Tab-separated table of C-alpha atoms in Angstrom:
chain	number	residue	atom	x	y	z
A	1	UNK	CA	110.987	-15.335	-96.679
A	2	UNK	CA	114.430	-14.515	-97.139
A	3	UNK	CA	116.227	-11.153	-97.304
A	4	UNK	CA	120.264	-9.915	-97.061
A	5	UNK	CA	121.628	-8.878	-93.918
A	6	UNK	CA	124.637	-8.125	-92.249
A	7	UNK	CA	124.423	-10.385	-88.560
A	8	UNK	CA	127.424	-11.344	-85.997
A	9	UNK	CA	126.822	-14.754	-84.196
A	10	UNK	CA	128.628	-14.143	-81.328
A	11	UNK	CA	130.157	-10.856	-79.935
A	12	UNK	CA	133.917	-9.892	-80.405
A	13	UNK	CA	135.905	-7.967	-83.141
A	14	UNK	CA	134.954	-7.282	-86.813
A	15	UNK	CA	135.755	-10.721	-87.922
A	16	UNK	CA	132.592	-11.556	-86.069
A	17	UNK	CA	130.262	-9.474	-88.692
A	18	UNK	CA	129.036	-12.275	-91.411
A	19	UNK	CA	127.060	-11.215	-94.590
A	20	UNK	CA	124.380	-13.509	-95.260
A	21	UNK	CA	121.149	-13.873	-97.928
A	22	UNK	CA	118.683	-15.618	-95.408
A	23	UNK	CA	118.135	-13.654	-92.850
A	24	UNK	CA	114.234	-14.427	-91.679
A	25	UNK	CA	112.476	-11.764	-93.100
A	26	UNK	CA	110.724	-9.524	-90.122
A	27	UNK	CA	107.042	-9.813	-89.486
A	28	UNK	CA	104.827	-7.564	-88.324
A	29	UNK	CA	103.792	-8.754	-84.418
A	30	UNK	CA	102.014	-5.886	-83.019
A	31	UNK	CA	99.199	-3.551	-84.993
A	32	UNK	CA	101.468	-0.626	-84.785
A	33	UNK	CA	104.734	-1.871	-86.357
A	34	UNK	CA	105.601	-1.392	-90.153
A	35	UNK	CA	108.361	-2.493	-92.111
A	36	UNK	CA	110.523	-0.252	-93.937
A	37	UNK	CA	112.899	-1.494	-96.785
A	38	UNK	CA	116.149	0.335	-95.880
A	39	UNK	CA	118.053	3.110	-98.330
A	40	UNK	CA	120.645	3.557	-96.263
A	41	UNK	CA	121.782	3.145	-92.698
A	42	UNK	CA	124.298	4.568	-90.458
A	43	UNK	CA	127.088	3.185	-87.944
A	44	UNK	CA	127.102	4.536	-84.093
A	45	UNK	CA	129.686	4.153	-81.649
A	46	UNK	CA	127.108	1.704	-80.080
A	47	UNK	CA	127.236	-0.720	-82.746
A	48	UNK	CA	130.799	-1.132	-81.796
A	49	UNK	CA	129.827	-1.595	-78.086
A	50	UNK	CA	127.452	-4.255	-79.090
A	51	UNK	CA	129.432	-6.011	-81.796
A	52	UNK	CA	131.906	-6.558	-78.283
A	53	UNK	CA	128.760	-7.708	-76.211
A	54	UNK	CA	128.458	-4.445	-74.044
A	55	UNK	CA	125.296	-4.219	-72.598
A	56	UNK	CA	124.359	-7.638	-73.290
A	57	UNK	CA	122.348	-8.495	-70.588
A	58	UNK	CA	119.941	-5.342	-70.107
A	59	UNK	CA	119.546	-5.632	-73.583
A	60	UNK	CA	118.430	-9.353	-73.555
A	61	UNK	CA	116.208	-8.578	-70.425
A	62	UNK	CA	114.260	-6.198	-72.639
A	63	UNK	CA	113.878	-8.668	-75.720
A	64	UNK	CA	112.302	-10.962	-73.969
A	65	UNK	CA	111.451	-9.625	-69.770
A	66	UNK	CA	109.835	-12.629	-68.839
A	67	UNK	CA	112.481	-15.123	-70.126
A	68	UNK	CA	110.085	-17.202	-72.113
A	69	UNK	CA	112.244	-18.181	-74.851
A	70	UNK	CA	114.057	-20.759	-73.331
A	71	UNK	CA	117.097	-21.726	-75.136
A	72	UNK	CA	117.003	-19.316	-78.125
A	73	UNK	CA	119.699	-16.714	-78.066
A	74	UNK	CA	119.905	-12.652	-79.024
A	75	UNK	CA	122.044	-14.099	-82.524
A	76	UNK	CA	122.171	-13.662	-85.533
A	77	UNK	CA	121.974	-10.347	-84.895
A	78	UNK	CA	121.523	-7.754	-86.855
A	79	UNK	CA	123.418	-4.342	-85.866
A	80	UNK	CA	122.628	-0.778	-86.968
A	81	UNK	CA	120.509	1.910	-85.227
A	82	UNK	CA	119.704	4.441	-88.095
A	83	UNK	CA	117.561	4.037	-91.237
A	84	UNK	CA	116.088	6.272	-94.160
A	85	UNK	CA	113.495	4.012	-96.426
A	86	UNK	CA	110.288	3.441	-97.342
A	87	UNK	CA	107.216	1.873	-95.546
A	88	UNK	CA	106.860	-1.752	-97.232
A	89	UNK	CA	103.844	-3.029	-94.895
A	90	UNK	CA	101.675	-1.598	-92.027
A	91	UNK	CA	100.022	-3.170	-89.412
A	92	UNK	CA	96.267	-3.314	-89.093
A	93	UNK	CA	97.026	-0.246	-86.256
A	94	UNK	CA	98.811	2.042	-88.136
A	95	UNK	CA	96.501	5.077	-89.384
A	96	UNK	CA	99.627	7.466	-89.758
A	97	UNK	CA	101.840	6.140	-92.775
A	98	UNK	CA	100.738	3.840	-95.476
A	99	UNK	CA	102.922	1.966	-98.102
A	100	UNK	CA	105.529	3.598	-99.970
A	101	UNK	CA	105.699	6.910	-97.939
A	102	UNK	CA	109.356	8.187	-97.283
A	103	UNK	CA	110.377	7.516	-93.759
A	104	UNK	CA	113.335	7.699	-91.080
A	105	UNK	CA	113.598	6.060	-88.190
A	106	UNK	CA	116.345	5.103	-85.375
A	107	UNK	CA	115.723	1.887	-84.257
A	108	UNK	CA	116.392	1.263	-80.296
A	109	UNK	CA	118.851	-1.455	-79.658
A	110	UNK	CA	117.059	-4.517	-78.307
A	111	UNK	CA	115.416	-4.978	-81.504
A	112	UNK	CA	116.765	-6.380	-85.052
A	113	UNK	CA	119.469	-3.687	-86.744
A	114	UNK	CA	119.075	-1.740	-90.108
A	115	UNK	CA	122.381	-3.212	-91.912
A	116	UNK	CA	119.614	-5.305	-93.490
A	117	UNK	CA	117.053	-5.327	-96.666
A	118	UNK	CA	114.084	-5.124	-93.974
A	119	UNK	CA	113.393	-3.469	-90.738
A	120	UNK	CA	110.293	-3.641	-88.623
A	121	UNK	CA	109.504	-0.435	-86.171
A	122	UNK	CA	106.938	0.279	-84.172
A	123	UNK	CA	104.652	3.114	-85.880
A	124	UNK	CA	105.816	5.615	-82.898
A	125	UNK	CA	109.337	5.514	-83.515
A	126	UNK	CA	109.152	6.251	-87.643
A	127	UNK	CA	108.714	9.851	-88.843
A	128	UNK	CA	108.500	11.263	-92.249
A	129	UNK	CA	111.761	11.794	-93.712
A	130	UNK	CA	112.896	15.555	-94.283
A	131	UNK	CA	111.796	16.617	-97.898
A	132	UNK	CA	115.142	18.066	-98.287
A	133	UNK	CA	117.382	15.345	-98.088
A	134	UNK	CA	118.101	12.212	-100.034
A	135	UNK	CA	118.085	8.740	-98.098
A	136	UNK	CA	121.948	8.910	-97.720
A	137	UNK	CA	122.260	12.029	-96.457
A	138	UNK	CA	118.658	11.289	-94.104
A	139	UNK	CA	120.262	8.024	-92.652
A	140	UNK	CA	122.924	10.257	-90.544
A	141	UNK	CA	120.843	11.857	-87.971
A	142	UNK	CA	118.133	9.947	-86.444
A	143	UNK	CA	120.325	8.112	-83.784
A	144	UNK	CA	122.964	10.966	-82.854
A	145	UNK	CA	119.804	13.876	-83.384
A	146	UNK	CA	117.460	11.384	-80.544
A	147	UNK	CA	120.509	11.537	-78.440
A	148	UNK	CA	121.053	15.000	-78.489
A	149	UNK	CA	117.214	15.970	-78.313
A	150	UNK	CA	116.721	13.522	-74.989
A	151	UNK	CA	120.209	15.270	-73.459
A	152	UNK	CA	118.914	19.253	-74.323
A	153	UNK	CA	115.502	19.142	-74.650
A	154	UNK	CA	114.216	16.054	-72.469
A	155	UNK	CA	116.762	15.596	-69.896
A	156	UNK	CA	117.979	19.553	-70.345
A	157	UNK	CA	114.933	21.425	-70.202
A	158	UNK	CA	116.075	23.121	-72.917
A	159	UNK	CA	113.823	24.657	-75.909
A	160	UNK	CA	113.289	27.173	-78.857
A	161	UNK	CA	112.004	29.475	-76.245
A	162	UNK	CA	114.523	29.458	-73.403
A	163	UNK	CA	117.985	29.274	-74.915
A	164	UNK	CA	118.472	32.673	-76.465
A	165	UNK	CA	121.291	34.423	-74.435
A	166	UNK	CA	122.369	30.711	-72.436
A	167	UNK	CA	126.003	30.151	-72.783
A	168	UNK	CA	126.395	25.907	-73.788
A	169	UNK	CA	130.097	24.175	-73.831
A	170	UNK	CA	129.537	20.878	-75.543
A	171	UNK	CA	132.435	18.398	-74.899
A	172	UNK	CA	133.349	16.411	-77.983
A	173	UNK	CA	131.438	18.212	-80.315
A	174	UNK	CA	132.850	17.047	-83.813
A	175	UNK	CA	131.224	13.127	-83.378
A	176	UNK	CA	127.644	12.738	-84.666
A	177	UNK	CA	125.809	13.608	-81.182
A	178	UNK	CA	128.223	16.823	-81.364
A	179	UNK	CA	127.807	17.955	-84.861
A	180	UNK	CA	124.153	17.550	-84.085
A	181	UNK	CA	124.059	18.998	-80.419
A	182	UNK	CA	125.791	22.639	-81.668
A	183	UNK	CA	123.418	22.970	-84.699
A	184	UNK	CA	120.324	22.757	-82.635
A	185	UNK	CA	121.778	25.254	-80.111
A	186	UNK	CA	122.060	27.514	-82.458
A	187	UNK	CA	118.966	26.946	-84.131
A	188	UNK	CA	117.616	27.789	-80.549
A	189	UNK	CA	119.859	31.082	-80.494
A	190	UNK	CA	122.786	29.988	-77.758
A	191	UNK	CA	126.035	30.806	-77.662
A	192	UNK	CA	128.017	27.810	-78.023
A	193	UNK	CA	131.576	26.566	-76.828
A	194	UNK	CA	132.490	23.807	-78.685
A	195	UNK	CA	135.302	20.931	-77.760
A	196	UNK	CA	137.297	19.256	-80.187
A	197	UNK	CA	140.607	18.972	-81.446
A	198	UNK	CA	142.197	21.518	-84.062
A	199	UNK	CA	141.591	19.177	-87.159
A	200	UNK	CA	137.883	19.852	-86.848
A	201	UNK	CA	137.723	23.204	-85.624
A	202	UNK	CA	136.856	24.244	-89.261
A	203	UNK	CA	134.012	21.733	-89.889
A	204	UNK	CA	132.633	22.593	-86.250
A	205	UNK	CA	132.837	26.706	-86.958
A	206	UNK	CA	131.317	26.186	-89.809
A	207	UNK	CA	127.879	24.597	-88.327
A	208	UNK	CA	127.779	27.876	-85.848
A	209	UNK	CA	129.980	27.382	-82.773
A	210	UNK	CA	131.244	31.050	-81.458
A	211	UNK	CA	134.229	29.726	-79.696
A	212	UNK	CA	136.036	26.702	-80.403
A	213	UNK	CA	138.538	25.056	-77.891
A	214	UNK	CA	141.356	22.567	-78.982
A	215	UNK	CA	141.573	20.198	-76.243
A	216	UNK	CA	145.265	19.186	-77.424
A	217	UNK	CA	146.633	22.445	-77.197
A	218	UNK	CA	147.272	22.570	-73.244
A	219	UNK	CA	145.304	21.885	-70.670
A	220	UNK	CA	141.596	22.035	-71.426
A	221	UNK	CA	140.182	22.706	-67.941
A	222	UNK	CA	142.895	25.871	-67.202
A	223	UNK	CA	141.646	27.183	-70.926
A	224	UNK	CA	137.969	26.581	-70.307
A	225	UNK	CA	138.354	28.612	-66.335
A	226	UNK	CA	139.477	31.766	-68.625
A	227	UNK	CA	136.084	32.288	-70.016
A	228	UNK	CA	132.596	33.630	-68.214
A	229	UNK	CA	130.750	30.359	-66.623
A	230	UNK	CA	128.069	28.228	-68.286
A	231	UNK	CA	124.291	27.411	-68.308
A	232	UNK	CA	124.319	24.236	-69.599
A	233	UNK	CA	127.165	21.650	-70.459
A	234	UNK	CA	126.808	18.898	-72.716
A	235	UNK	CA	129.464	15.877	-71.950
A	236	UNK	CA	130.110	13.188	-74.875
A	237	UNK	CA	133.538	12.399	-73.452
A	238	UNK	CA	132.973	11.249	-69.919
A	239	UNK	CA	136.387	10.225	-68.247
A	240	UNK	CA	137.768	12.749	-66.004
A	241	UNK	CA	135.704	15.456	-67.113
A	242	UNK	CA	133.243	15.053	-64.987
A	243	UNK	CA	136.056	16.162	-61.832
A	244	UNK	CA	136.235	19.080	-62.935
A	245	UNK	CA	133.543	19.874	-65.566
A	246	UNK	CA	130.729	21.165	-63.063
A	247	UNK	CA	132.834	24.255	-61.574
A	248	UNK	CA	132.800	25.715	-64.533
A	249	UNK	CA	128.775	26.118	-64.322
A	250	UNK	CA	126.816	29.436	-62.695
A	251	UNK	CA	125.855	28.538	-59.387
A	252	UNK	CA	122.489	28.608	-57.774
A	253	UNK	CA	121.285	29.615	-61.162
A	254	UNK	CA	119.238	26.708	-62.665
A	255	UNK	CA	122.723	25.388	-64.560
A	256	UNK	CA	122.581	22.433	-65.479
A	257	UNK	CA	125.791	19.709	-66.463
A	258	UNK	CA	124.336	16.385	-68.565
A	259	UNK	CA	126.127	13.585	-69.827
A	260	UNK	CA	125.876	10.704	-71.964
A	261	UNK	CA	128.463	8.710	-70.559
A	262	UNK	CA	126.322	6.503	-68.097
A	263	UNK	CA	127.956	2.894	-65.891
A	264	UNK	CA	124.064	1.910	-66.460
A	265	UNK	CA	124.844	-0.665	-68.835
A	266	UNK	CA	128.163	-2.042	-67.643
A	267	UNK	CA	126.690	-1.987	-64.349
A	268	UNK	CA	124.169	-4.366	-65.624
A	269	UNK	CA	126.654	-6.930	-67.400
A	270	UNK	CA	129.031	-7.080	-64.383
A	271	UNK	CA	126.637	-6.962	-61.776
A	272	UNK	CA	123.646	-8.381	-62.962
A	273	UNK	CA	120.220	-6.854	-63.703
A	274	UNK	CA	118.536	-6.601	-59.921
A	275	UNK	CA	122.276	-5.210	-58.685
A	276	UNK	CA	123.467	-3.190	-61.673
A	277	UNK	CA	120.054	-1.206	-61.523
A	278	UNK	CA	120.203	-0.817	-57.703
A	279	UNK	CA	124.026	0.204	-58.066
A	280	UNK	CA	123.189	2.537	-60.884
A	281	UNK	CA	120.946	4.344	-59.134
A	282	UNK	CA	122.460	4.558	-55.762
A	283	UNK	CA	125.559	5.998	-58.165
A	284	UNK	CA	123.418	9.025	-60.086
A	285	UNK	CA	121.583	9.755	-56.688
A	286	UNK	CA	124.382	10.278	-54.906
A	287	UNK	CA	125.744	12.425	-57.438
A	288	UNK	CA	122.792	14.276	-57.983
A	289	UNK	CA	122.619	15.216	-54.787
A	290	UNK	CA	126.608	16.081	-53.774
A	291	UNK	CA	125.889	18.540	-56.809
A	292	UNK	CA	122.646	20.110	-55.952
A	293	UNK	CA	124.289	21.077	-52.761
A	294	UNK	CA	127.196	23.431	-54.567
A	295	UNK	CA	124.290	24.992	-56.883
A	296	UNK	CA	124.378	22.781	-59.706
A	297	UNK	CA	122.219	20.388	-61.393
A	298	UNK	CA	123.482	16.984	-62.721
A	299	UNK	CA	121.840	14.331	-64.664
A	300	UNK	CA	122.446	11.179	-67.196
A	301	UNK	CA	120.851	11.415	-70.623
A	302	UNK	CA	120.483	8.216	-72.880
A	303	UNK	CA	118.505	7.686	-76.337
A	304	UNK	CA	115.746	7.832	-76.362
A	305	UNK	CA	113.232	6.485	-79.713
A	306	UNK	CA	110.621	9.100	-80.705
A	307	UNK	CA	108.926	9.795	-84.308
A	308	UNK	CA	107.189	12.638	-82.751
A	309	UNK	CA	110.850	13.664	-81.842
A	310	UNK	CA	111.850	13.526	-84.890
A	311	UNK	CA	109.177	15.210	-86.521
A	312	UNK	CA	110.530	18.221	-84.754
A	313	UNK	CA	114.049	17.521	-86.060
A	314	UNK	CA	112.775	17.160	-89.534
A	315	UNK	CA	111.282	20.930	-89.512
A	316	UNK	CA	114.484	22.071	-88.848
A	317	UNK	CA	115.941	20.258	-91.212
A	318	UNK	CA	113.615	21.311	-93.926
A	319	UNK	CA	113.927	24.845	-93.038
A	320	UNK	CA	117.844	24.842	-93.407
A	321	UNK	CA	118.678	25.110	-89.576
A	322	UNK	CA	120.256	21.837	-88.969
A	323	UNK	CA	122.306	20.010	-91.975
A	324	UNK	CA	123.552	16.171	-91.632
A	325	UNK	CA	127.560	15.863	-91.618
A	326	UNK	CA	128.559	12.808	-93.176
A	327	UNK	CA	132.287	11.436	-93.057
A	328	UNK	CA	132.061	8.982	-95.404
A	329	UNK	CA	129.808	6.873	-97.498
A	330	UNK	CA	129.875	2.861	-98.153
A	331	UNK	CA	128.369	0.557	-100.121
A	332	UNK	CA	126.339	-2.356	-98.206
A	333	UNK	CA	129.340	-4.770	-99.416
A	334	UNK	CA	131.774	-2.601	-97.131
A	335	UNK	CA	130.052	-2.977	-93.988
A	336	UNK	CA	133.334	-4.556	-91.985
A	337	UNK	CA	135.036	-1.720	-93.758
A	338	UNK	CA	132.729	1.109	-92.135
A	339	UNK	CA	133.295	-0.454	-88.641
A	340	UNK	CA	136.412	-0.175	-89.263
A	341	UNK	CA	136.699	3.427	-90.365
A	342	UNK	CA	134.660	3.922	-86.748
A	343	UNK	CA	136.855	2.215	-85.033
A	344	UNK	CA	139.558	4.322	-85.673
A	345	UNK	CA	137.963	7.108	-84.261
A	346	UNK	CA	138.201	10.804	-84.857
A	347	UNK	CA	135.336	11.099	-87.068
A	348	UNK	CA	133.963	13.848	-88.689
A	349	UNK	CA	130.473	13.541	-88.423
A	350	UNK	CA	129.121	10.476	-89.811
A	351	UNK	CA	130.113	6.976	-91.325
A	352	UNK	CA	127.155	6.231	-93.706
A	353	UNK	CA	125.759	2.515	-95.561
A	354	UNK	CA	124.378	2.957	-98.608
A	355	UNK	CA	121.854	-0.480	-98.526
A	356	UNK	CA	120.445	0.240	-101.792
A	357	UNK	CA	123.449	1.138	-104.546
């Protein structure tokens, strides 16, 4: 009934992250949920946002919409989007995977974290884990590889069959969603300018970009007006960039600027839920439309859960074209000791859990 877990009680810095031996166990709910006994997980820069409480209240309005739990609270909670393990249990609904198969997942974040034994997902959001890859090495792309898919292919209209030729500047492209993002562009036969600072120019080369731009040495908006304009930019960054980011696309063309940096969510915690959506949206329409009017396209991108997604994402995987970048690897005991590593930013790909040693 029982199971370990790594769960914070309240939201603030890493002393809030408390190992524990009885966490409830999950149960299946809903015919189309299994649970998967976790291998290995994988930290995200959101568990860091939501160990500090960010997002806190659209999150809790999607645990529970109608505010029928009166009382009970979002904690313990468990953090960790990412998993690579092996279906446990199925529910009566679930035709597609059956006990003991090999499975990834990322797990959206209003439900119960993978920095646990246990996890339960719904049957749509689990895939078949590449063949290729062991569950250490698996565990460091579902969340960052969703991202990017919803930003290129989703939100981008991008695909296999249109991207041969495009020119694509990703911003910040040596964090997970990076690393990721220039792989599957050229996988899809792009030419890619990639973002990053000089220390991981090599690492970021290496996975395919054609031109690589420090964005310490001088100023990265006169360096990135000397070359031909852009199809498609990809924005992890956020900040400024956005001022002056969208001039440097073709006009009238079809280009298209997308970024994962979104208010949505701090809207919501400062402003409510009715207000924060209302605010959001009056925010990206406005922009939208200021931007359609100079020739360009602009949209928000957020991730999204998909197994069929992933499915995708493990054929390229299996066939060599996209390769998970890991920074470094803990053991489950070391969990405070991963966030920490995160914390400190600068990462080279990915900060990884072993669950099972």
């Amino acid at each position: 009934t029982a199971m370990p877990s790594w769960v914070i009680d309240r939201y603030g810095s890493n002393e809030v992250l408390r190992f524990t031996r009885d966490m409830m166990f999950p149960i299946i709910h809903f015919p189309n949920e299994v649970i998967i006994k976790v291998h290995a997980a994988s930290l995200n820069p959101i568990d860091l946002s939501m160990r500090s409480g960010y997002g806190a209240t659209a999150l809790n309005m999607k645990r529970d919409p109608l505010k029928l739990k009166t009382g009970e609270t979002e904690f313990p909670l468990t953090l960790g989007r990412d998993v690579s393990g092996v279906i446990m249990e199925c529910g009566l609904g679930v035709s597609y995977f059956k006990p003991g198969d090999e499975v990834w997942a990322a797990i959206p974040p209003w439900k119960q974290g993978t920095l646990s034994e246990f996890v339960v997902a719904s049957g749509n959001e689990v895939s078949f884990k590449p063949k290729c890859l062991s569950h250490t090495q698996a565990a460091a792309l579902p969340y960052v590889g969703l991202t990017a898919w919803s930003a290129l292919n989703q939100v981008g209209g991008l695909n296999q069959s249109n991207c041969s030729g495009k020119r694509i500047l990703i911003l910040g492209a040596s964090g997970g969603v990076g690393t990721f993002a220039v792989q599957l562009m050229k996988a899809w036969n792009a030419h890619v300018t990639a973002v990053c600072s000089h220390d991981a120019s090599t690492l970021v080369k290496k996975l395919g970009a054609d031109d690589v731009i420090d964005y310490k040495s001088g100023n990265l908006e006169e360096q990135l007006k000397t070359l031909p304009l852009f199809d498609f930019i990809l924005d992890n960054v956020g900040g400024s960039t956005e001022k002056w980011a969208l001039d440097l696309l073709k006009k009238w063309s079809g280009a298209t600027y997308v970024t994962l940096v979104t208010p949505f969510l701090i809207n919501m915690d400062k402003l409510g839920v009715a207000d924060g959506m209302l605010q959001t949206g009056v925010t990206v329409g406005s922009k939208t439309l200021k931007h359609l009017l100079k020739g360009v396209h602009y949209r928000w991108a957020f991730f999204m859960p998909s197994g069929p997604s992933l499915d995708e994402i493990a054929e390229l995987v299996d066939s060599g074209k996209i390769q998970p970048v890991i920074d470094e690897v803990f053991s489950f005991s070391e969990v405070p000791k991963a966030f920490l590593k995160l914390e400190g930013g600068h990462a080279r790909g990915k900060t990884v859990i072993n669950v099972v040693s």
